[in-house]
Coordinates of C-alpha atoms and ligand atoms in Angstrom, one line a residue:
X1 CA -0.5 -0.3 -0.3
X2 CA 1.2 3.0 -1.1
X3 CA 2.1 5.9 1.7
X4 CA 0.8 9.2 1.2
X5 CA 3.9 11.2 0.7
X6 CA 4.5 13.7 4.0
X7 CA 4.4 17.9 3.7
X8 CA 8.3 18.5 2.3
X9 CA 9.7 19.7 -0.9
X10 CA 8.8 23.8 -1.2
X11 CA 4.7 23.3 0.4
X12 CA 3.9 24.8 3.2
X13 CA 4.3 22.6 5.6
X14 CA 1.4 23.6 8.9
X15 CA 3.4 25.9 11.9
X16 CA 1.9 24.4 14.7
X17 CA 1.2 20.5 15.7
X18 CA -2.2 21.9 16.7
X19 CA -5.3 21.9 15.1
X20 CA -6.9 24.9 15.1
X21 CA -10.1 27.3 13.5
X22 CA -9.1 29.6 10.2
X23 CA -8.4 32.1 12.9
X24 CA -6.3 30.2 15.3
X25 CA -8.2 29.3 18.3
X26 CA -7.4 25.8 19.4
X27 CA -10.3 23.0 18.7
X28 CA -11.1 20.6 21.5
X29 CA -12.9 18.0 19.7
X30 CA -13.0 17.3 15.7
X31 CA -15.4 14.3 16.2
X32 CA -18.3 15.3 17.5
X33 CA -20.7 18.0 16.6
X34 CA -22.7 20.3 19.3
X35 CA -26.0 19.1 19.6
X36 CA -28.9 19.0 22.2
X37 CA -28.9 15.7 24.2
X38 CA -26.8 12.7 22.0
X39 CA -29.6 12.4 19.9
X40 CA -29.2 15.8 17.8
X41 CA -30.1 18.1 16.6
X42 CA -27.0 20.1 16.1
X43 CA -27.4 24.1 16.9
X44 CA -26.1 26.9 15.4
X45 CA -23.7 27.4 17.4
X46 CA -21.3 25.2 16.3
X47 CA -19.2 27.5 14.4
X48 CA -16.6 25.2 14.0
X49 CA -19.0 23.1 12.1
X50 CA -20.2 25.8 10.1
X51 CA -16.6 27.0 9.2
X52 CA -15.8 23.6 7.8
X53 CA -18.8 23.0 5.3
X54 CA -18.0 26.2 4.1
X55 CA -14.9 25.9 3.2
X56 CA -15.1 23.1 1.9
X57 CA -17.9 24.1 -0.2
X58 CA -15.8 26.0 -1.8
X59 CA -13.2 23.9 -2.3
X60 CA -13.2 23.9 -6.3
X61 CA -12.4 26.8 -9.0
X62 CA -14.2 26.2 -11.9
X63 CA -12.4 23.9 -14.3
X64 CA -11.1 25.3 -17.4
X65 CA -13.5 24.8 -19.7
X66 CA -10.7 23.3 -22.0
X67 CA -7.5 22.0 -20.9
X68 CA -9.2 20.6 -17.4
X69 CA -7.7 17.6 -16.8
X70 CA -4.1 18.2 -16.9
X71 CA -0.4 16.8 -15.3
X72 CA 2.4 19.7 -14.1
X73 CA 5.9 19.6 -12.8
X74 CA 8.6 21.3 -12.6
X75 CA 11.8 21.8 -14.4
X76 CA 14.3 23.6 -15.7
X77 CA 15.6 25.4 -19.6
X78 CA 19.1 25.3 -20.9
X79 CA 20.2 27.2 -23.1
X80 CA 23.1 25.4 -25.1
X81 CA 23.4 27.4 -29.3
X82 CA 24.0 30.8 -29.3
X83 CA 21.0 32.0 -30.9
X84 CA 21.7 36.0 -30.1
X85 CA 20.9 36.8 -33.9
X86 CA 18.1 35.7 -33.4
X87 CA 16.8 37.4 -30.2
X88 CA 18.0 40.0 -27.7
X89 CA 15.8 38.3 -24.8
X90 CA 18.6 37.6 -21.5
X91 CA 17.6 34.4 -21.3
X92 CA 19.3 33.8 -24.5
X93 CA 22.2 35.8 -24.2
X94 CA 24.4 33.2 -23.1
X95 CA 25.5 30.1 -23.8
X96 CA 24.6 27.3 -20.6
X97 CA 21.8 30.3 -19.1
X98 CA 19.0 28.1 -17.5
X99 CA 16.0 29.0 -15.9
X100 CA 13.4 27.6 -13.1
X101 CA 9.9 26.2 -15.4
X102 CA 7.0 24.3 -15.2
X103 CA 4.5 22.4 -17.8
X104 CA 1.6 21.6 -17.8
X105 CA 0.6 19.1 -19.8
X106 CA -3.6 18.3 -20.8
X107 CA -6.1 17.2 -22.7
X108 CA -8.8 19.4 -24.2
X109 CA -12.3 18.4 -24.5
X110 CA -12.5 16.1 -21.4
X111 CA -13.8 17.3 -18.1
X112 CA -11.1 17.4 -15.1
X113 CA -12.0 13.5 -14.9
X114 CA -11.9 12.1 -17.6
X115 CA -9.6 9.8 -19.2
X116 CA -6.0 11.1 -19.9
X117 CA -5.6 8.1 -23.3
X118 CA -8.5 9.4 -25.3
X119 CA -8.0 11.0 -29.0
X120 CA -7.4 13.9 -28.5
X121 CA -4.8 16.9 -28.8
X122 CA -2.4 17.1 -26.0
X123 CA -1.3 21.2 -24.1
X124 CA 2.1 21.6 -23.9
X125 CA 2.4 24.4 -22.0
X126 CA 5.4 26.1 -19.7
X127 CA 6.4 28.7 -18.2
X128 CA 9.4 29.7 -18.3
X129 CA 10.9 32.3 -15.3
X130 CA 13.5 34.7 -16.0
X131 CA 15.4 37.6 -14.8
X132 CA 13.7 39.6 -17.5
X133 CA 9.5 38.1 -16.5
X134 CA 7.9 34.8 -16.9
X135 CA 7.4 33.2 -20.5
X136 CA 5.0 31.2 -21.7
X137 CA 5.6 28.7 -24.1
X138 CA 2.0 27.9 -24.4
X139 CA 1.2 25.1 -27.1
X140 CA 0.0 21.7 -28.3
X141 CA 1.3 18.7 -29.3
X142 CA 0.9 19.6 -32.7
X143 CA 1.8 22.1 -35.1
X144 CA -1.5 23.1 -36.5
X145 CA -4.8 23.6 -35.4
X146 CA -9.0 23.0 -36.0
X147 CA -9.8 26.3 -37.1
X148 CA -7.7 30.0 -38.1
X149 CA -9.8 32.6 -36.9
X150 CA -10.5 32.9 -33.5
X151 CA -14.3 34.1 -34.1
X152 CA -14.7 29.8 -34.4
X153 CA -13.0 29.2 -31.5
X154 CA -16.3 29.1 -28.9
X155 CA -18.4 27.5 -32.1
X156 CA -15.3 24.8 -32.5
X157 CA -14.7 23.8 -28.9
X158 CA -18.8 23.6 -27.9
X159 CA -18.4 20.7 -30.4
X160 CA -15.7 19.1 -28.5
X161 CA -17.6 18.8 -25.6
X162 CA -21.6 17.8 -24.7
X163 CA -24.7 17.7 -26.8
X164 CA -26.1 21.1 -25.4
X165 CA -30.0 18.7 -25.3
X166 CA -28.1 14.4 -23.5
X167 CA -25.1 16.0 -22.3
X168 CA -23.2 13.3 -24.3
X169 CA -20.3 13.5 -27.2
X170 CA -21.2 13.5 -30.4
X171 CA -19.5 12.3 -33.3
X172 CA -22.3 14.6 -35.7
X173 CA -21.2 17.4 -33.8
X174 CA -17.8 17.5 -34.8
X175 CA -18.1 16.1 -38.0
X176 CA -20.5 18.9 -38.8
X177 CA -18.2 21.1 -38.1
X178 CA -15.2 19.6 -39.7
X179 CA -16.6 18.9 -42.7
X180 CA -18.3 22.7 -42.9
X181 CA -15.0 24.3 -42.2
X182 CA -12.5 22.3 -44.0
X183 CA -10.0 24.7 -43.0
X184 CA -9.5 22.1 -40.1
X185 CA -8.7 18.9 -41.9
X186 CA -4.8 19.4 -42.0
X187 CA -5.4 19.0 -37.7
X188 CA -7.8 16.3 -38.2
X189 CA -5.7 14.2 -39.8
X190 CA -2.7 14.7 -37.0
X191 CA -5.9 13.8 -35.0
X192 CA -7.1 10.7 -36.6
X193 CA -3.6 9.5 -37.3
X194 CA -0.9 7.7 -34.5
X195 CA 0.3 11.0 -32.4
X196 CA -3.7 10.7 -31.8
X197 CA -3.0 9.4 -29.1
X198 CA 0.2 9.8 -27.3
X199 CA 1.4 7.2 -25.0
X200 CA 1.2 9.3 -22.0
X201 CA 2.6 12.6 -21.6
X202 CA 6.7 12.0 -21.5
X203 CA 6.7 10.9 -26.1
X204 CA 5.3 13.4 -27.5
X205 CA 6.5 16.1 -29.3
X206 CA 5.4 20.2 -27.9
X207 CA 4.5 23.2 -30.7
X208 CA 4.4 26.7 -29.9
X209 CA 2.9 26.3 -33.5
X210 CA 1.5 29.5 -33.7
X211 CA 4.5 32.6 -35.1
X212 CA 5.8 33.7 -32.9
X213 CA 8.9 36.8 -33.6
X214 CA 12.1 37.1 -31.7
X215 CA 13.9 40.9 -32.3
X216 CA 17.9 40.6 -31.8
X217 CA 20.2 43.5 -30.1
X218 CA 20.0 45.5 -34.0
X219 CA 16.1 45.7 -34.4
X220 CA 15.5 42.9 -36.9
X221 CA 12.9 40.6 -36.3
X222 CA 12.7 36.9 -37.6
X223 CA 9.2 35.1 -37.2
X224 CA 9.4 31.7 -35.7
X225 CA 7.9 28.4 -34.4
X226 CA 9.0 26.7 -31.6
X227 CA 9.5 22.8 -31.1
X228 CA 9.6 20.8 -28.3
X229 CA 11.3 17.7 -29.5
X230 CA 11.0 14.5 -27.3
X231 CA 13.9 12.5 -26.0
X232 CA 12.0 10.0 -25.0
X233 CA 11.5 8.8 -28.5
X234 CA 7.8 9.2 -29.7
X235 CA 5.7 6.5 -28.3
X236 CA 1.7 6.5 -29.2
X237 CA -1.3 4.3 -28.0
X238 CA -3.3 2.1 -30.4
X239 CA -7.0 2.7 -29.7
X240 CA -7.6 -0.1 -28.2
X241 CA -5.1 -0.1 -25.7
X242 CA -5.9 3.2 -25.3
X243 CA -9.8 2.6 -24.6
X244 CA -9.2 -0.1 -21.8
X245 CA -6.7 1.7 -20.0
X246 CA -9.3 4.8 -20.2
X247 CA -10.8 2.2 -17.8
X248 CA -8.5 0.6 -15.9
X249 CA -6.6 3.7 -15.5
X250 CA -8.1 6.9 -16.5
X251 CA -5.2 8.8 -15.2
X252 CA -2.2 7.3 -16.8
X253 CA -0.5 10.2 -17.5
X254 CA -0.4 11.6 -14.6
X255 CA 0.6 8.5 -13.5
X256 CA 3.5 7.8 -16.5
X257 CA 5.0 11.3 -15.0
X258 CA 4.5 11.1 -11.7
X259 CA 6.9 7.8 -11.9
X260 CA 9.4 8.5 -14.0
X261 CA 10.5 11.5 -12.2
X262 CA 10.3 9.9 -8.7
X263 CA 11.6 7.0 -10.1
X264 CA 14.9 10.0 -11.4
X265 CA 14.0 9.3 -15.0
X266 CA 13.7 12.9 -16.1
X267 CA 12.1 13.6 -19.5
X268 CA 13.4 16.1 -21.6
X269 CA 12.6 18.2 -24.5
X270 CA 14.9 19.7 -27.7
X271 CA 14.0 23.0 -28.3
X272 CA 13.9 24.3 -31.8
X273 CA 13.5 27.0 -33.7
X274 CA 12.0 27.6 -37.5
X275 CA 12.9 30.7 -38.1
X276 CA 11.6 33.3 -40.7
X277 CA 13.0 36.7 -41.6
X278 CA 10.7 39.8 -41.8
X279 CA 11.5 39.8 -45.3
X280 CA 10.4 36.8 -46.1
X281 CA 6.7 36.8 -45.4
X282 CA 5.0 37.8 -48.9
X283 CA 7.1 35.0 -50.8
X284 CA 5.7 31.9 -48.8
X285 CA 3.5 29.9 -50.5
X286 CA 1.2 29.9 -47.3
X287 CA -0.1 32.5 -45.5
X288 CA 2.9 32.6 -42.3
X289 CA 0.3 33.5 -40.2
X290 CA -2.0 30.9 -40.9
X291 CA -2.4 28.5 -37.4
X292 CA -3.5 25.3 -39.7
X293 CA -0.5 25.1 -42.0
X294 CA 3.4 24.3 -41.0
X295 CA 6.5 26.0 -41.8
X296 CA 7.9 22.8 -44.1
X297 CA 11.4 21.9 -42.7
X298 CA 13.2 22.1 -45.7
X299 CA 12.0 25.2 -46.5
X300 CA 13.0 26.5 -42.8
X301 CA 15.0 23.3 -40.9
X302 CA 15.3 23.1 -37.3
X303 CA 18.0 25.4 -35.3
X304 CA 18.5 23.7 -32.0
X305 CA 18.1 26.7 -29.0
X306 CA 17.7 24.6 -25.8
X307 CA 16.9 21.6 -23.5
X308 CA 14.0 21.7 -21.7
X309 CA 14.0 18.9 -18.2
X310 CA 11.5 18.2 -16.1
X311 CA 12.6 17.1 -12.6
X312 CA 10.3 17.8 -9.8
X313 CA 6.8 16.8 -9.4
X314 CA 4.6 19.9 -7.7
X315 CA 4.6 19.2 -4.3
X316 CA 0.6 20.2 -4.1
X317 CA -1.6 19.6 -7.5
X318 CA -4.3 21.9 -6.9
X319 CA -1.4 25.2 -5.6
X320 CA 0.8 24.5 -8.4
X321 CA -0.7 22.2 -11.0
X322 CA -4.3 24.0 -11.3
X323 CA -3.3 27.2 -10.2
X324 CA -1.0 27.4 -12.7
X325 CA -2.0 30.5 -15.7
X326 CA -0.5 29.8 -18.5
X327 CA -0.4 33.3 -21.0
X328 CA 0.9 33.4 -24.8
X329 CA 0.5 37.1 -23.8
X330 CA 3.7 36.4 -21.7
X331 CA 6.8 36.8 -23.9
X332 CA 10.2 38.8 -23.1
X333 CA 11.9 41.9 -24.1
X334 CA 13.9 40.4 -27.5
X335 CA 10.6 38.0 -27.7
X336 CA 6.7 39.2 -30.5
X337 CA 3.8 38.5 -31.5
X338 CA 2.6 37.9 -34.8
X339 CA -0.2 38.8 -37.1
X340 CA -1.5 34.7 -36.8
X341 CA -5.3 36.1 -35.5
X342 CA -4.9 32.7 -33.4
X343 CA -2.6 34.4 -31.4
X344 CA -4.1 37.1 -31.0
X345 CA -7.6 35.8 -30.2
X346 CA -5.2 34.2 -27.2
X347 CA -3.9 37.2 -25.7
X348 CA -6.3 38.6 -24.8
X349 CA -9.3 35.2 -24.2
X350 CA -6.1 33.6 -22.0
X351 CA -5.3 35.9 -19.0
X352 CA -10.0 36.5 -19.2
X353 CA -10.2 33.0 -18.6
X354 CA -7.5 33.1 -15.8
X355 CA -8.8 36.1 -13.9
X356 CA -12.8 34.6 -14.4
X357 CA -11.4 31.0 -12.8
X358 CA -8.6 32.0 -10.1
X359 CA -9.5 35.8 -9.9
X360 CA -8.1 38.9 -10.5
X361 CA -5.0 38.5 -8.9
X362 CA -3.9 35.6 -10.2
X363 CA -0.7 37.0 -11.3
X364 CA 0.4 36.9 -7.6
X365 CA -0.1 33.0 -6.8
X366 CA 3.7 31.6 -6.0
X367 CA 3.1 29.6 -9.1
X368 CA 2.4 32.1 -11.4
X369 CA 4.8 35.1 -9.9
X370 CA 7.6 36.3 -11.7
X371 CA 10.4 35.6 -9.9
X372 CA 12.2 38.9 -10.8
X373 CA 12.1 42.2 -9.2
X374 CA 9.1 44.5 -11.1
X375 CA 6.6 46.7 -9.9
X376 CA 3.7 48.7 -11.2
X377 CA 0.5 50.5 -10.5
X378 CA -2.0 47.8 -10.0
X379 CA -3.7 47.8 -7.1
X380 CA -6.6 46.1 -4.8
X381 CA -8.6 43.8 -6.2
X382 CA -10.5 40.7 -4.7
X383 CA -7.8 38.7 -2.9
X384 CA -5.1 40.7 -2.8
X385 CA -2.7 38.8 -0.2
X386 CA 0.4 40.4 -0.7
X387 CA 1.4 44.1 1.0
X388 CA -0.8 46.6 -2.1
X389 CA 2.9 48.0 -2.3
X390 CA 2.0 49.5 0.7
X391 CA 1.6 53.4 1.0
X392 CA 3.9 54.0 -2.4
X393 CA 2.2 56.0 -4.8
X394 CA -0.8 54.2 -6.4
X395 CA -0.6 56.3 -10.0
X396 CA 2.5 57.7 -12.2
X397 CA 3.7 59.6 -12.9
X398 CA 4.9 60.7 -9.6
X399 CA 7.5 62.7 -8.1
X400 CA 8.5 60.0 -5.7
X401 CA 10.5 58.1 -7.5
X402 CA 7.9 55.2 -8.6
X403 CA 9.0 53.1 -11.5
X404 CA 9.0 54.4 -14.0
X405 CA 9.3 53.4 -18.4
X406 CA 12.4 52.4 -19.8
X407 CA 11.5 53.3 -23.9
X408 CA 14.4 50.6 -24.8
X409 CA 11.7 48.1 -23.9
X410 CA 9.3 49.3 -26.4
X411 CA 7.7 46.6 -28.7
X412 CA 8.9 47.1 -32.1
X413 CA 6.5 48.1 -34.9
X414 CA 6.1 45.0 -37.5
X415 CA 4.5 44.3 -40.4
X416 CA 1.1 42.1 -41.8
X417 CA 2.3 42.5 -45.5
X418 CA 4.2 44.5 -47.4
X419 CA 1.1 45.5 -49.2
X420 CA -1.2 47.6 -46.8
X421 CA -4.2 46.7 -46.2
X422 CA -7.6 48.5 -45.5
X423 CA -9.0 47.4 -41.6
X424 CA -12.4 44.7 -42.6
X425 CA -13.3 41.1 -42.2
X426 CA -11.7 39.3 -45.1
X427 CA -12.8 36.4 -46.0
X428 CA -10.1 33.3 -44.6
X429 CA -10.8 30.8 -46.9
X430 CA -10.5 33.0 -50.2
X431 CA -7.4 31.9 -51.8
X432 CA -6.7 29.6 -49.3
X433 CA -5.3 26.3 -49.7
X434 CA -6.6 23.8 -47.3
X435 CA -5.9 20.6 -48.7
X436 CA -2.2 20.1 -49.4
X437 CA -0.4 19.9 -46.6
X438 CA -3.0 17.1 -44.7
X439 CA -2.2 15.5 -48.8
X440 CA 1.5 15.7 -47.4
X441 CA 1.0 14.6 -43.9
X442 CA -1.1 11.1 -45.1
X443 CA 1.4 10.3 -48.0
X444 CA 4.2 10.3 -45.7
X445 CA 2.5 8.0 -42.8
X446 CA 3.2 4.3 -43.2
X447 CA 1.2 2.0 -44.5
X448 CA 0.0 0.0 -41.4
X449 CA -0.8 4.0 -40.1
X450 CA -2.5 4.5 -42.9
X451 CA -4.5 2.0 -41.9
X452 CA -5.2 2.5 -38.9
X453 CA -5.9 6.5 -39.6
X454 CA -8.4 5.7 -41.7
X455 CA -10.3 3.0 -39.7
X456 CA -10.0 5.2 -36.6
X457 CA -11.6 8.1 -38.9
X458 CA -14.5 6.2 -40.1
X459 CA -15.1 4.6 -36.5
X460 CA -16.3 8.1 -35.5
X461 CA -17.6 9.3 -38.8
X462 CA -19.4 6.6 -39.1
X463 CA -21.4 7.3 -36.7
X464 CA -22.9 10.8 -38.3
X465 CA -25.1 11.3 -40.9
X466 CA -24.9 10.6 -45.0
X467 CA -24.6 14.0 -45.8
X468 CA -21.8 15.0 -43.2
X469 CA -20.2 12.1 -44.6
X470 CA -20.7 12.8 -47.9
X471 CA -19.1 16.3 -47.2
X472 CA -16.1 15.6 -45.4
X473 CA -15.3 12.0 -47.7
X474 CA -14.7 15.3 -49.8
X475 CA -12.6 17.0 -48.3
X476 CA -10.1 13.7 -47.4
X477 CA -10.7 13.6 -51.7
X478 CA -9.0 16.6 -51.9
X479 CA -6.0 15.5 -50.2
X480 CA -5.7 12.3 -51.5
X481 CA -8.0 10.3 -53.6
X482 CA -6.1 7.6 -51.7
X483 CA -7.4 8.8 -47.9
X484 CA -11.0 9.3 -49.3
X485 CA -10.6 5.9 -50.4
X486 CA -9.0 4.1 -47.7
X487 CA -11.4 5.7 -45.2
X488 CA -15.2 4.4 -47.4
X489 CA -13.5 0.4 -46.9
X490 CA -13.0 0.8 -43.5
X491 CA -16.4 2.6 -43.2
X492 CA -18.0 -0.9 -44.6
X493 CA -21.3 0.3 -46.2
X494 CA -22.1 0.3 -49.9
X495 CA -23.3 4.3 -49.4
X496 CA -20.6 5.5 -50.8
X497 CA -20.3 3.6 -54.4
X498 CA -18.8 6.7 -56.2
X499 CA -15.5 5.9 -54.1
X500 CA -15.6 2.0 -54.1
X501 CA -16.1 1.7 -57.9
X502 CA -17.2 5.0 -59.7
X503 CA -15.2 7.8 -61.1
X504 CA -13.1 8.4 -58.1
X505 CA -11.9 4.9 -57.7
X506 CA -12.1 5.2 -61.5
X507 CA -9.2 8.4 -61.0
X508 CA -7.4 6.1 -58.6
X509 CA -6.4 2.9 -61.1
X510 CA -4.9 5.6 -63.6
X511 CA -2.5 6.5 -61.4
X512 CA -1.7 3.7 -60.5
X513 CA -2.4 4.6 -56.8
X514 CA -6.2 2.3 -56.0
X515 CA -5.2 0.2 -53.0
X516 CA -5.7 -3.6 -52.3
X517 CA -9.7 -4.0 -52.4
Ligands
LIG601 P1 8.8 17.0 -43.9 O1 9.0 15.6 -44.6 O2 10.1 18.1 -43.5 O3 8.1 16.8 -42.3 C1 7.8 16.2 -42.0 C2 7.1 15.6 -40.4 O4 6.2 15.1 -40.5 C3 8.8 15.5 -39.6 O5 9.4 15.4 -39.3 C4 7.7 15.2 -38.0 O6 7.3 16.5 -37.4 C5 6.2 14.7 -39.2 N1 6.0 14.0 -38.7 C6 6.7 12.3 -39.2 N2 5.9 11.2 -38.9 C7 4.5 11.5 -38.9 C8 3.7 11.1 -38.0 N3 3.1 9.6 -38.5 N4 2.4 11.6 -37.6 C9 1.8 13.1 -37.6 N5 3.4 13.7 -38.1 C10 4.3 13.1 -38.3 O7 7.7 17.6 -44.1 P2 6.7 18.7 -44.3 O8 7.4 20.0 -43.4 O9 6.0 19.2 -45.5 O10 6.1 18.8 -43.5 C11 4.9 17.0 -43.9 C12 3.2 17.6 -43.0 O11 3.4 16.5 -41.5 C13 2.8 18.2 -42.1 O12 1.6 18.5 -43.2 C14 2.2 18.1 -41.6 O13 1.0 17.6 -40.9 C15 3.2 17.4 -40.7 N6 4.4 17.8 -40.0 C16 5.5 18.7 -39.8 C17 6.1 19.4 -39.0 C18 6.7 20.8 -39.8 O14 7.1 21.7 -38.9 N7 7.5 20.8 -40.6 C19 5.8 19.2 -37.6 C20 5.0 18.9 -37.5 C21 4.0 17.0 -38.6 P3 8.5 15.9 -36.1 O15 9.7 16.0 -36.2 O16 7.6 17.8 -35.5 O17 8.0 15.3 -35.2

């Protein structure tokens, strides 16, 4: 039988062995309520009972709307390569620089108690505590996402949650939305490939996913994509094993991470960047700020930056993992954003979500607090539990020597394109190629993974109305006719004869690509 770990590490140890109320009054009896006689009822003066009940009733904070089920670990980041030609961030000023980190992995759609081994993207968020403030790289285990405009985020996430009427998960909602949003095809292909069910958190890559920027000391700007490549090797679960684990060990990934770190097997990731000089943004064949696209490795090779290692589990899950609040707007001097619309939506909505979920002063909680010196004129708010800057002036400018701006930290202006366009709502589907990259991915999958991917898609798509199947199959066909063909084979239905016997099959045969029936 496993023992419960005592209070150790960074956790706050009880300051006394004497049990007290919240106000410090010693407790004489923690077993029996105050009752009118042996058989009750309980009297209203049992303040201790009411304090315990009231505290208990308020233990839960709202769970995250997305990424509710997660695992966190402390670690450190070591700079191993010189990238000062791209950024002036002090963290990267010399090889050997190191900072503390906190990483949280998660599934996306499930609730806080849901199973770890589901087919779902995984969140991969790291907070780097640096001498210039906190840098949060808040990405996923996939380099792309389902949508490219944040206006659709709430709609999309609703399809990943529960049907409003019956509170059940719904393949129809998902495929209805995806089939009407072909920009999702790339991420859908990754989701149903082997990488859709990673074997725990240690064996998957992380990606910053968005395009960010780096700015060097000369003020030159480079657009970058961040990659975190697992040094444990990619390992995925086959769907059959994942389903068994979802029943027998729903906390599989949390357990795997905890056990590995407790055994001293510290997982690590090689951190790399792809770099696109600002002058090249109009030359790239895709919109470099489109979150549904990757930058091909051949054109933008991965450049080594450093190593992230996780070596300590939280002492207290709620205080650290649950209250951790990551925010893509947390970047360092020498770093910046990009015109990626999804990134901009997240810059606004992440801190907004934290204020709702944890409170106005969430940045003061130890897990989120900066470790460097810092000061500003924000004051008050609920649960202001530091000294609130005492009697220091709470306005700026002031003549009392309060903290002041330094122009050298002003954000560097950037351009969205060399051609300046009018501000407005532009149709993001117009002239956009949603099919080549999912097709590229399909073509690089090994034979057995192609078949498993097609089977996984068929298992889900087969639960939806025919009109949705037909529309979605037309997207798979545009990515690669073989992709659609194999899904239809796996659907084991006569409802889509055009793919098996009709003109689509003829097209595949002509190209010499019709797989065996
Ligand atoms: P490349 O051949 O240069 O890159 C292929 C990349 O695909 C690999 O480096 C690997 O990314 C990833 N990959 C390999 N096997 C699988 C798999 N079974 N499932 C999912 N991803 C896999 O070609 P491109 O750069 O043109 O990319 C082709 C496709 O590969 C893309 O459309 C995208 O779907 C996928 N991909 C590309 C990435 C990129 O940054 N270029 C990153 C991840 C996926 P990794 O090394 O990061 O594991």
